[in-house]
Short mmCIF file of C-alpha atoms in Angstrom, two decimals:
data_model
loop_
_atom_site.label_atom_id
_atom_site.label_comp_id
_atom_site.label_asym_id
_atom_site.label_seq_id
_atom_site.Cartn_x
_atom_site.Cartn_y
_atom_site.Cartn_z
CA UNK P 632 18.59 -7.49 -1.97
CA UNK P 633 17.15 -10.32 0.02
CA UNK P 634 12.88 -10.08 -0.93
CA UNK P 635 10.67 -10.96 1.35
CA UNK P 636 7.63 -12.47 -0.23
CA UNK P 637 4.66 -11.43 2.17
CA UNK P 638 0.37 -11.40 1.48
CA UNK P 639 -2.28 -11.26 4.26
CA UNK P 640 -5.27 -12.67 4.69
CA UNK P 641 -7.58 -10.03 6.42
CA UNK P 642 -11.43 -9.49 7.61
CA UNK P 643 -12.27 -7.74 5.35
CA UNK P 644 -11.12 -5.20 2.20
CA UNK P 645 -11.48 -1.68 4.39
CA UNK P 646 -7.33 -0.87 5.81
CA UNK P 647 -8.68 1.63 7.81
CA UNK P 648 -11.27 -0.20 10.07
CA UNK P 649 -10.34 -3.83 8.94
CA UNK P 650 -7.08 -6.24 10.12
CA UNK P 651 -5.09 -9.12 8.64
CA UNK P 652 -6.10 -12.38 10.53
CA UNK P 653 -3.37 -14.68 8.88
CA UNK P 654 0.28 -13.11 7.78
CA UNK P 655 2.78 -15.66 5.99
CA UNK P 656 6.27 -14.30 4.74
CA UNK P 657 8.98 -16.61 2.64
CA UNK P 658 12.41 -14.50 2.98
CA UNK P 659 14.62 -15.26 0.21
CA UNK P 660 18.05 -14.34 -0.97
CA UNK P 661 18.19 -12.29 -4.50
CA UNK P 662 18.29 -16.14 -6.34
CA UNK P 663 14.93 -16.39 -4.67
CA UNK P 664 16.43 -19.38 -2.70
CA UNK P 665 14.52 -20.01 0.65
CA UNK P 666 16.16 -18.37 3.72
CA UNK P 667 12.81 -18.44 6.38
CA UNK P 668 9.01 -18.70 6.31
CA UNK P 669 6.05 -17.52 8.82
CA UNK P 670 2.91 -18.42 8.92
CA UNK P 671 1.16 -16.17 12.09
CA UNK P 672 -2.90 -16.01 12.92
CA UNK P 673 -4.29 -13.98 15.28
CA UNK P 674 -7.73 -14.20 16.75
CA UNK P 675 -10.57 -11.15 15.88
CA UNK P 676 -10.25 -7.47 17.96
CA UNK P 677 -13.70 -7.43 19.51
CA UNK P 678 -14.33 -3.86 18.26
CA UNK P 679 -14.28 -5.69 14.25
CA UNK P 680 -16.75 -7.20 12.55
CA UNK P 681 -15.83 -9.53 10.21
CA UNK P 682 -17.14 -9.04 5.92
CA UNK P 683 -18.88 -12.36 5.81
CA UNK P 684 -17.72 -12.19 2.36
CA UNK P 685 -14.06 -12.09 3.51
CA UNK P 686 -15.05 -15.00 5.48
CA UNK P 687 -16.38 -16.83 3.02
CA UNK P 688 -13.42 -16.26 0.29
CA UNK P 689 -10.58 -17.57 3.02
CA UNK P 690 -13.16 -20.46 4.48
CA UNK P 691 -12.51 -19.35 8.01
CA UNK P 692 -14.99 -20.11 10.46
CA UNK P 693 -15.88 -17.90 13.42
CA UNK P 694 -14.67 -20.61 15.88
CA UNK P 695 -11.57 -20.47 13.97
CA UNK P 696 -10.98 -16.53 14.37
CA UNK P 697 -11.79 -16.08 18.26
CA UNK P 698 -10.08 -19.41 18.86
CA UNK P 699 -8.72 -17.49 22.55
CA UNK P 700 -5.69 -19.89 21.79
CA UNK P 701 -4.62 -17.75 18.78
CA UNK P 702 -2.63 -14.35 19.75
CA UNK P 703 -4.52 -11.40 19.53
CA UNK P 704 -3.51 -8.78 16.28
CA UNK P 705 -1.28 -6.27 19.12
CA UNK P 706 0.54 -9.12 19.87
CA UNK P 707 0.77 -11.12 16.04
CA UNK P 708 1.89 -7.04 15.11
CA UNK P 709 4.99 -6.62 17.24
CA UNK P 710 5.59 -10.50 16.36
CA UNK P 711 5.48 -8.81 12.86
CA UNK P 712 7.53 -5.86 13.41
CA UNK P 713 10.12 -7.44 14.56
CA UNK P 714 10.28 -9.69 12.02
CA UNK P 715 10.95 -6.79 9.36
CA UNK P 716 13.61 -5.60 11.18
CA UNK P 717 14.86 -8.98 11.45
CA UNK P 718 14.65 -9.45 7.96
CA UNK P 719 16.28 -5.39 6.78
CA UNK P 720 17.10 -4.73 4.15
CA UNK P 721 14.77 -6.61 1.80
CA UNK P 722 12.27 -6.14 -0.89
CA UNK P 723 9.59 -6.82 0.29
CA UNK P 724 6.88 -7.98 -2.58
CA UNK P 725 3.17 -9.47 -2.87
CA UNK P 726 0.51 -9.90 -5.81
CA UNK P 727 -1.58 -5.98 -5.27
CA UNK P 728 0.16 -5.94 -2.24
CA UNK P 729 0.85 -1.30 -2.75
CA UNK P 730 -3.08 -1.21 -3.43
CA UNK P 731 -3.61 -3.44 -0.92
CA UNK P 732 -1.81 -5.72 1.81
CA UNK P 733 1.00 -2.40 2.59
CA UNK P 734 -1.62 -0.08 3.31
CA UNK P 735 -3.32 -2.63 5.73
CA UNK P 736 -0.17 -3.13 7.20
CA UNK P 737 0.62 1.01 8.25
CA UNK P 738 -2.88 0.90 9.30
CA UNK P 739 -2.33 -2.40 11.26
CA UNK P 740 1.19 -1.10 12.74
CA UNK P 741 -0.78 2.47 13.65
CA UNK P 742 -3.55 1.09 15.72
CA UNK P 743 -1.72 -1.19 17.56
CA UNK P 744 0.75 1.54 18.52
CA UNK P 745 3.94 0.29 17.01
CA UNK P 746 6.48 3.36 17.05
CA UNK P 747 7.16 3.07 13.03
CA UNK P 748 4.21 2.67 10.44
CA UNK P 749 6.30 2.33 7.73
CA UNK P 750 8.61 -0.30 8.73
CA UNK P 751 8.24 -1.99 5.27
CA UNK P 752 9.40 1.39 3.25
CA UNK P 753 12.56 2.70 6.02
CA UNK P 754 15.80 0.74 7.26
CA UNK P 755 16.86 0.34 3.74
CA UNK P 756 14.06 -1.82 2.78
CA UNK P 757 11.77 -0.98 -0.71
CA UNK P 758 8.69 -2.29 -2.18
CA UNK P 759 7.46 -4.15 -5.09
CA UNK P 760 3.86 -5.60 -6.17
CA UNK P 761 3.94 -8.62 -8.63
CA UNK P 762 0.73 -7.33 -9.82
CA UNK P 763 1.95 -4.06 -12.47
CA UNK P 764 4.14 -6.14 -12.98
CA UNK P 765 1.80 -8.84 -15.27
CA UNK P 766 0.17 -5.44 -16.20
CA UNK P 767 3.74 -4.86 -18.34
CA UNK P 768 4.20 -8.39 -19.44
CA UNK P 769 1.39 -7.95 -21.44
CA UNK P 770 1.35 -5.18 -23.04
CA UNK P 771 5.37 -5.43 -23.09
CA UNK P 772 6.30 -9.00 -23.76
CA UNK P 773 2.87 -10.96 -23.99
CA UNK P 774 3.76 -14.04 -26.02
CA UNK P 775 6.32 -15.03 -23.13
CA UNK P 776 2.96 -16.00 -20.78
CA UNK P 777 0.03 -17.28 -20.92
CA UNK P 778 -3.56 -15.59 -20.27
CA UNK P 779 -6.02 -17.11 -18.66
CA UNK P 780 -9.49 -15.66 -19.00
CA UNK P 781 -12.59 -16.09 -16.43
CA UNK P 782 -15.98 -17.39 -16.04
CA UNK P 783 -17.54 -15.01 -18.64
CA UNK P 784 -14.80 -14.37 -21.60
CA UNK P 785 -12.53 -11.75 -20.17
CA UNK P 786 -8.67 -11.41 -19.56
CA UNK P 787 -8.51 -12.30 -15.36
CA UNK P 788 -5.32 -10.67 -13.63
CA UNK P 789 -6.29 -12.95 -10.20
CA UNK P 790 -3.22 -14.78 -9.02
CA UNK P 791 -4.40 -17.97 -8.90
CA UNK P 792 -5.53 -18.03 -12.29
CA UNK P 793 -1.92 -16.48 -13.45
CA UNK P 794 -0.19 -18.43 -11.54
CA UNK P 795 -1.93 -22.18 -12.70
CA UNK P 796 -1.63 -21.02 -16.07
CA UNK P 797 1.86 -20.60 -15.72
CA UNK P 798 3.33 -24.12 -14.30
CA UNK P 799 2.40 -23.39 -10.68
CA UNK P 800 0.89 -26.70 -9.26
CA UNK P 801 -1.41 -26.92 -5.73
CA UNK P 802 -1.81 -23.90 -5.47
CA UNK P 803 -3.99 -22.91 -2.03
CA UNK P 804 -5.29 -20.13 -2.72
CA UNK P 805 -6.85 -17.36 -0.30
CA UNK P 806 -3.77 -18.71 1.95
CA UNK P 807 -1.62 -16.44 2.59
CA UNK P 808 1.01 -18.77 2.35
CA UNK P 809 -0.43 -20.63 -0.61
CA UNK P 810 0.06 -17.24 -2.85
CA UNK P 811 2.91 -16.17 -1.18
CA UNK P 812 4.49 -19.25 -2.99
CA UNK P 813 2.23 -18.49 -5.76
CA UNK P 814 3.39 -14.62 -6.05
CA UNK P 815 7.21 -16.02 -5.85
CA UNK P 816 6.36 -18.30 -8.82
CA UNK P 817 4.71 -15.40 -10.71
CA UNK P 818 7.96 -13.57 -10.79
CA UNK P 819 10.87 -15.94 -11.51
CA UNK P 820 9.00 -16.75 -14.47
CA UNK P 821 8.80 -13.21 -14.81
CA UNK P 822 12.62 -13.26 -14.33
CA UNK P 823 13.05 -16.04 -17.14
CA UNK P 824 11.06 -15.24 -19.64
CA UNK P 825 11.13 -11.18 -18.98
CA UNK P 826 14.18 -10.63 -17.58
CA UNK P 827 14.37 -6.25 -19.73
CA UNK P 828 11.10 -6.19 -17.87
CA UNK P 829 12.31 -8.02 -14.31
CA UNK P 830 15.13 -5.45 -14.44
CA UNK P 831 13.42 -2.09 -15.52
CA UNK P 832 10.85 -2.82 -12.16
CA UNK P 833 13.96 -3.74 -9.54
CA UNK P 834 15.44 -0.46 -10.66
CA UNK P 835 12.10 1.71 -9.92
CA UNK P 836 12.50 0.26 -6.69
CA UNK P 837 14.60 3.33 -5.64
CA UNK P 838 12.21 6.27 -6.26
CA UNK P 839 15.69 8.28 -6.81
CA UNK P 840 15.94 6.44 -10.11
CA UNK P 841 12.43 7.13 -10.99
CA UNK P 842 12.10 11.06 -9.64
CA UNK P 843 15.68 11.70 -11.84
CA UNK P 844 13.38 9.93 -15.11
CA UNK P 845 10.90 11.64 -14.75
CA UNK P 846 12.94 15.39 -14.06
CA UNK P 847 15.01 14.09 -16.67
CA UNK P 848 11.12 15.08 -19.36
CA UNK P 849 12.86 12.26 -21.44
CA UNK P 850 10.32 10.33 -23.01
CA UNK P 851 8.33 7.76 -21.21
CA UNK P 852 6.59 4.39 -21.41
CA UNK P 853 3.58 3.89 -18.94
CA UNK P 854 2.15 0.90 -18.03
CA UNK P 855 -1.76 1.35 -16.57
CA UNK P 856 -4.85 -0.46 -16.21
CA UNK P 857 -7.97 0.74 -15.57
CA UNK P 858 -10.56 -2.36 -15.47
CA UNK P 859 -9.83 -3.41 -19.37
CA UNK P 860 -7.17 -4.57 -20.71
CA UNK P 861 -3.38 -3.04 -19.69
CA UNK P 862 -2.22 -0.73 -21.50
CA UNK P 863 0.92 2.04 -22.53
CA UNK P 864 0.78 5.69 -22.16
CA UNK P 865 3.49 7.38 -24.10
CA UNK P 866 4.29 10.91 -22.69
CA UNK P 867 6.36 12.35 -20.74
CA UNK P 868 7.34 14.13 -17.05
CA UNK P 869 5.71 17.77 -16.23
CA UNK P 870 6.81 18.15 -12.81
CA UNK P 871 5.91 16.92 -9.28
CA UNK P 872 2.77 18.04 -7.16
CA UNK P 873 3.86 20.82 -4.87
CA UNK P 874 2.47 19.99 -2.03
CA UNK P 875 4.07 16.59 -2.32
CA UNK P 876 6.91 15.80 -4.55
CA UNK P 877 6.60 11.66 -4.35
CA UNK P 878 4.17 12.23 -6.84
CA UNK P 879 5.56 12.88 -10.17
CA UNK P 880 3.32 14.06 -12.96
CA UNK P 881 3.42 12.12 -16.76
CA UNK P 882 1.41 14.59 -19.73
CA UNK P 883 -0.10 12.24 -22.36
CA UNK P 884 1.71 13.19 -25.18
CA UNK P 885 0.01 11.35 -27.68
CA UNK P 886 -3.25 13.03 -26.78
CA UNK P 887 -1.88 16.51 -25.24
CA UNK P 888 0.36 18.66 -27.25
CA UNK P 889 2.12 21.13 -24.51
CA UNK P 890 2.21 24.16 -26.39
CA UNK P 891 -1.60 24.37 -26.52
CA UNK P 892 -1.08 24.87 -22.29
CA UNK P 893 1.31 27.58 -22.33
CA UNK P 894 -1.38 29.80 -22.86
CA UNK P 895 -3.72 27.94 -20.06
CA UNK P 896 -4.50 29.46 -17.53
CA UNK P 897 -4.16 28.05 -14.01
CA UNK P 898 -7.78 27.31 -13.83
CA UNK P 899 -7.44 25.14 -17.08
CA UNK P 900 -4.69 22.82 -15.91
CA UNK P 901 -6.69 22.19 -12.63
CA UNK P 902 -9.32 21.00 -15.05
CA UNK P 903 -6.93 19.39 -17.31
CA UNK P 904 -5.60 17.00 -14.49
CA UNK P 905 -9.42 16.26 -13.46
CA UNK P 906 -10.40 15.64 -17.01
CA UNK P 907 -11.90 12.17 -18.12
CA UNK P 908 -10.26 9.85 -19.79
CA UNK P 909 -7.30 11.28 -17.61
CA UNK P 910 -4.39 12.55 -19.63
CA UNK P 911 -2.38 13.70 -16.99
CA UNK P 912 -1.35 10.97 -15.24
CA UNK P 913 -0.09 10.77 -11.65
CA UNK P 914 2.78 8.83 -10.60
CA UNK P 915 4.12 8.35 -7.38
CA UNK P 916 8.15 7.85 -7.19
CA UNK P 917 7.80 5.40 -4.45
CA UNK P 918 5.50 3.28 -5.49
CA UNK P 919 8.22 1.29 -7.76
CA UNK P 920 5.88 2.37 -10.30
CA UNK P 921 5.56 1.14 -14.47
CA UNK P 922 7.01 3.85 -15.79
CA UNK P 923 10.15 3.49 -18.08
CA UNK P 924 12.42 4.92 -20.08
CA UNK P 925 11.60 4.92 -24.27
CA UNK P 926 14.27 5.18 -26.36
CA UNK P 927 12.91 5.16 -29.11
CA UNK P 928 10.06 7.59 -29.41
CA UNK P 929 8.63 8.25 -32.65
CA UNK P 930 10.00 12.55 -34.04
CA UNK P 931 5.92 14.20 -33.06
CA UNK P 932 6.79 12.48 -29.11
CA UNK P 933 10.59 13.63 -29.24
CA UNK P 934 9.51 16.87 -30.25
CA UNK P 935 6.71 17.74 -27.72
CA UNK P 936 9.00 16.57 -25.03
CA UNK P 937 11.98 18.57 -25.95
CA UNK P 938 9.44 21.33 -25.32
CA UNK P 939 8.42 20.27 -21.73
CA UNK P 940 12.28 20.00 -21.13
CA UNK P 941 12.72 24.18 -22.05
CA UNK P 942 9.69 24.82 -20.78
CA UNK P 943 10.07 24.98 -16.19
CA UNK P 944 7.79 27.09 -15.78
CA UNK P 945 4.79 24.53 -17.34
CA UNK P 946 6.51 22.24 -15.29
CA UNK P 947 5.53 24.06 -12.11
CA UNK P 948 2.28 25.42 -12.77
CA UNK P 949 1.30 21.97 -13.69
CA UNK P 950 2.57 20.67 -9.88
CA UNK P 951 0.85 23.95 -8.40
CA UNK P 952 -2.70 22.58 -10.40
CA UNK P 953 -1.86 19.18 -9.12
CA UNK P 954 -1.57 20.82 -5.70
CA UNK P 955 -4.91 22.14 -6.64
CA UNK P 956 -6.25 19.14 -7.90
CA UNK P 957 -6.12 17.52 -4.60
CA UNK P 958 -7.30 19.67 -2.28
CA UNK P 959 -10.29 20.08 -3.87
CA UNK P 960 -10.95 16.48 -4.87
CA UNK P 961 -9.89 15.97 -0.62
CA UNK P 962 -10.87 18.76 0.87
CA UNK P 963 -9.96 18.95 4.77
CA UNK P 964 -13.45 18.47 6.88
CA UNK P 965 -14.73 21.08 8.44
CA UNK P 966 -14.36 22.26 11.64
CA UNK P 967 -17.27 20.34 13.21
CA UNK P 968 -16.50 17.78 11.27
CA UNK P 969 -16.41 14.22 13.44
CA UNK P 970 -12.85 12.56 12.38
CA UNK P 971 -12.13 9.28 13.16
CA UNK P 972 -9.02 7.99 14.12
CA UNK P 973 -8.76 5.21 11.71
CA UNK P 974 -8.26 7.91 9.44
CA UNK P 975 -6.08 10.27 11.50
CA UNK P 976 -3.03 8.25 9.88
CA UNK P 977 -1.43 10.86 7.72
CA UNK P 978 -1.89 13.59 10.35
CA UNK P 979 2.10 14.00 11.12
CA UNK P 980 4.78 12.40 12.23
CA UNK P 981 5.15 10.91 15.70
CA UNK P 982 7.54 12.80 18.11
CA UNK P 983 10.60 11.89 19.14
CA UNK P 984 9.12 11.82 22.45
CA UNK P 985 6.07 9.89 21.18
CA UNK P 986 8.71 7.37 19.97
CA UNK P 987 10.51 6.63 22.45
CA UNK P 988 7.54 6.22 24.41
CA UNK P 989 5.84 4.09 21.95
CA UNK P 990 8.95 1.68 22.17
CA UNK P 991 7.95 1.64 26.14
CA UNK P 992 4.71 0.72 25.01
CA UNK P 993 5.55 -2.00 22.83
CA UNK P 994 8.06 -2.86 25.03
CA UNK P 995 6.12 -3.44 28.76
CA UNK P 996 5.41 -7.14 30.30
CA UNK P 997 2.03 -6.53 31.17
CA UNK P 998 -1.00 -4.31 30.59
CA UNK P 999 -0.92 -2.93 34.24
CA UNK P 1000 2.50 -1.02 32.88
CA UNK P 1001 0.86 0.18 29.56
CA UNK P 1002 -1.96 1.62 31.69
CA UNK P 1003 0.86 3.47 33.59
CA UNK P 1004 2.02 4.97 30.39
CA UNK P 1005 -1.20 6.29 29.07
CA UNK P 1006 -0.65 9.87 29.94
CA UNK P 1007 2.59 10.02 28.48
CA UNK P 1008 1.57 10.51 24.83
CA UNK P 1009 1.93 13.95 23.36
CA UNK P 1010 -0.35 13.34 20.29
CA UNK P 1011 -3.86 12.59 20.99
CA UNK P 1012 -4.03 9.93 18.40
CA UNK P 1013 -1.53 7.72 20.16
CA UNK P 1014 -3.79 8.06 23.64
CA UNK P 1015 -7.15 7.63 21.21
CA UNK P 1016 -5.71 3.86 20.50
CA UNK P 1017 -4.08 3.37 23.98
CA UNK P 1018 -7.23 3.18 25.59
CA UNK P 1019 -8.84 1.06 23.49
CA UNK P 1020 -5.73 -1.07 22.54
CA UNK P 1021 -6.78 -1.59 26.90
CA UNK P 1022 -10.14 -1.60 26.81
CA UNK P 1023 -10.30 -4.66 24.35
CA UNK P 1024 -7.35 -6.37 26.55
CA UNK P 1025 -8.08 -5.32 29.97
CA UNK P 1026 -11.12 -2.93 30.63
CA UNK P 1027 -10.50 -3.39 34.54
CA UNK P 1028 -7.76 -1.04 34.01
CA UNK P 1029 -9.64 1.58 33.23
CA UNK P 1030 -12.23 4.17 35.19
CA UNK P 1031 -16.15 3.30 34.43
CA UNK P 1032 -15.59 6.52 32.66
CA UNK P 1033 -13.69 5.44 30.32
CA UNK P 1034 -15.08 2.33 29.74
CA UNK P 1035 -18.34 3.63 29.35
CA UNK P 1036 -16.85 5.81 26.93
CA UNK P 1037 -14.94 3.16 25.05
CA UNK P 1038 -18.47 1.08 25.24
CA UNK P 1039 -20.18 4.14 22.94
CA UNK P 1040 -17.88 4.27 20.59
CA UNK P 1041 -17.56 0.60 19.87
CA UNK P 1042 -21.33 0.76 20.06
CA UNK P 1043 -20.94 3.77 17.33
CA UNK P 1044 -18.74 1.84 15.08
CA UNK P 1045 -20.77 -0.51 14.31
CA UNK P 1046 -23.74 0.76 13.49
CA UNK P 1047 -21.36 3.56 11.62
CA UNK P 1048 -22.81 2.15 8.01
CA UNK P 1049 -19.49 3.75 6.60
CA UNK P 1050 -17.72 1.43 8.32
CA UNK P 1051 -20.01 -2.03 8.81
CA UNK P 1052 -19.50 -3.23 4.93
#
């Protein structure tokens, strides 16, 4: 399958309240030969206050991001959608992309009224993140790479540091296209220096493969990092979140004997999942996780995994406990609590009628034509976002009441400490 390497430079780090200013991508064949390169920029959307830190890192001035010759955010996201459609199916690959770029893209598709916010996951597309691949290499084949240190003498996993330490020269850091080239270089080095790890990650692009591995209750090795050096967890799949089937559960068998859980109450299991340091690891099967079959597990691990395999009731109870843990950790808003539309991105899928209406909205050649479609949305989120987009681009088309309400919302957004960073 071809690869689509990509990177964003943005107004800040909040997926919900910032947006991309630059999108660069390189489409390659499965041997990393370049097929096409794109490098897009847009001007700052008027409702977003950019982070001074983000502008300092990228070296972009306010004059540059407010250049009226640049396309607006709506136009750039529509062009990106077309690129994704043209390049599908591909493996969309970035560096720290699953934690940063991917959520930013999803929110941008949502807020600019694109018909499919999961464009990088549909139509045969898969996802790959080179940062967790580097974590796995550091744990499993550290001799294959040079590992740079930062100014404090600590291990650095920054893209510019890793790439420079391992043969990539003239890197233009924090420019989206420069970072894409560095990402291609690193993945190519993994492919040549640690081919088994590369092959394992390619397998994990298929969420069904990961699901089957966890469901098998075969001992697994999970690579993770929280602040310090990456580390390995030896465990076993022990069920799936009862409310979210793509969240698998890995039990750390080096630290927990599953037999001790047989008599635990449901409340005990919920507390076990929430305890720190964590002995129960959530694993998203659809996010190319760093989890691999462990074929040489020691007898204790193999015995504990076999117990989990034979105890379906424990797996089911762990699934319900994981669902309860997330329900308690992220409770639904109260009846009087106002929810910003940006935070409602996962409130449900669009109806077929709304998806058709979004396609018509996108295909209109003028904002006047889009205004005539304003009242055709069934989903109130889409109606609200459409009003915002019209207010930003053609406020003259809106009534005085709608302009006043939109202006008040804009001021409230700018003065909200949860939005302004």
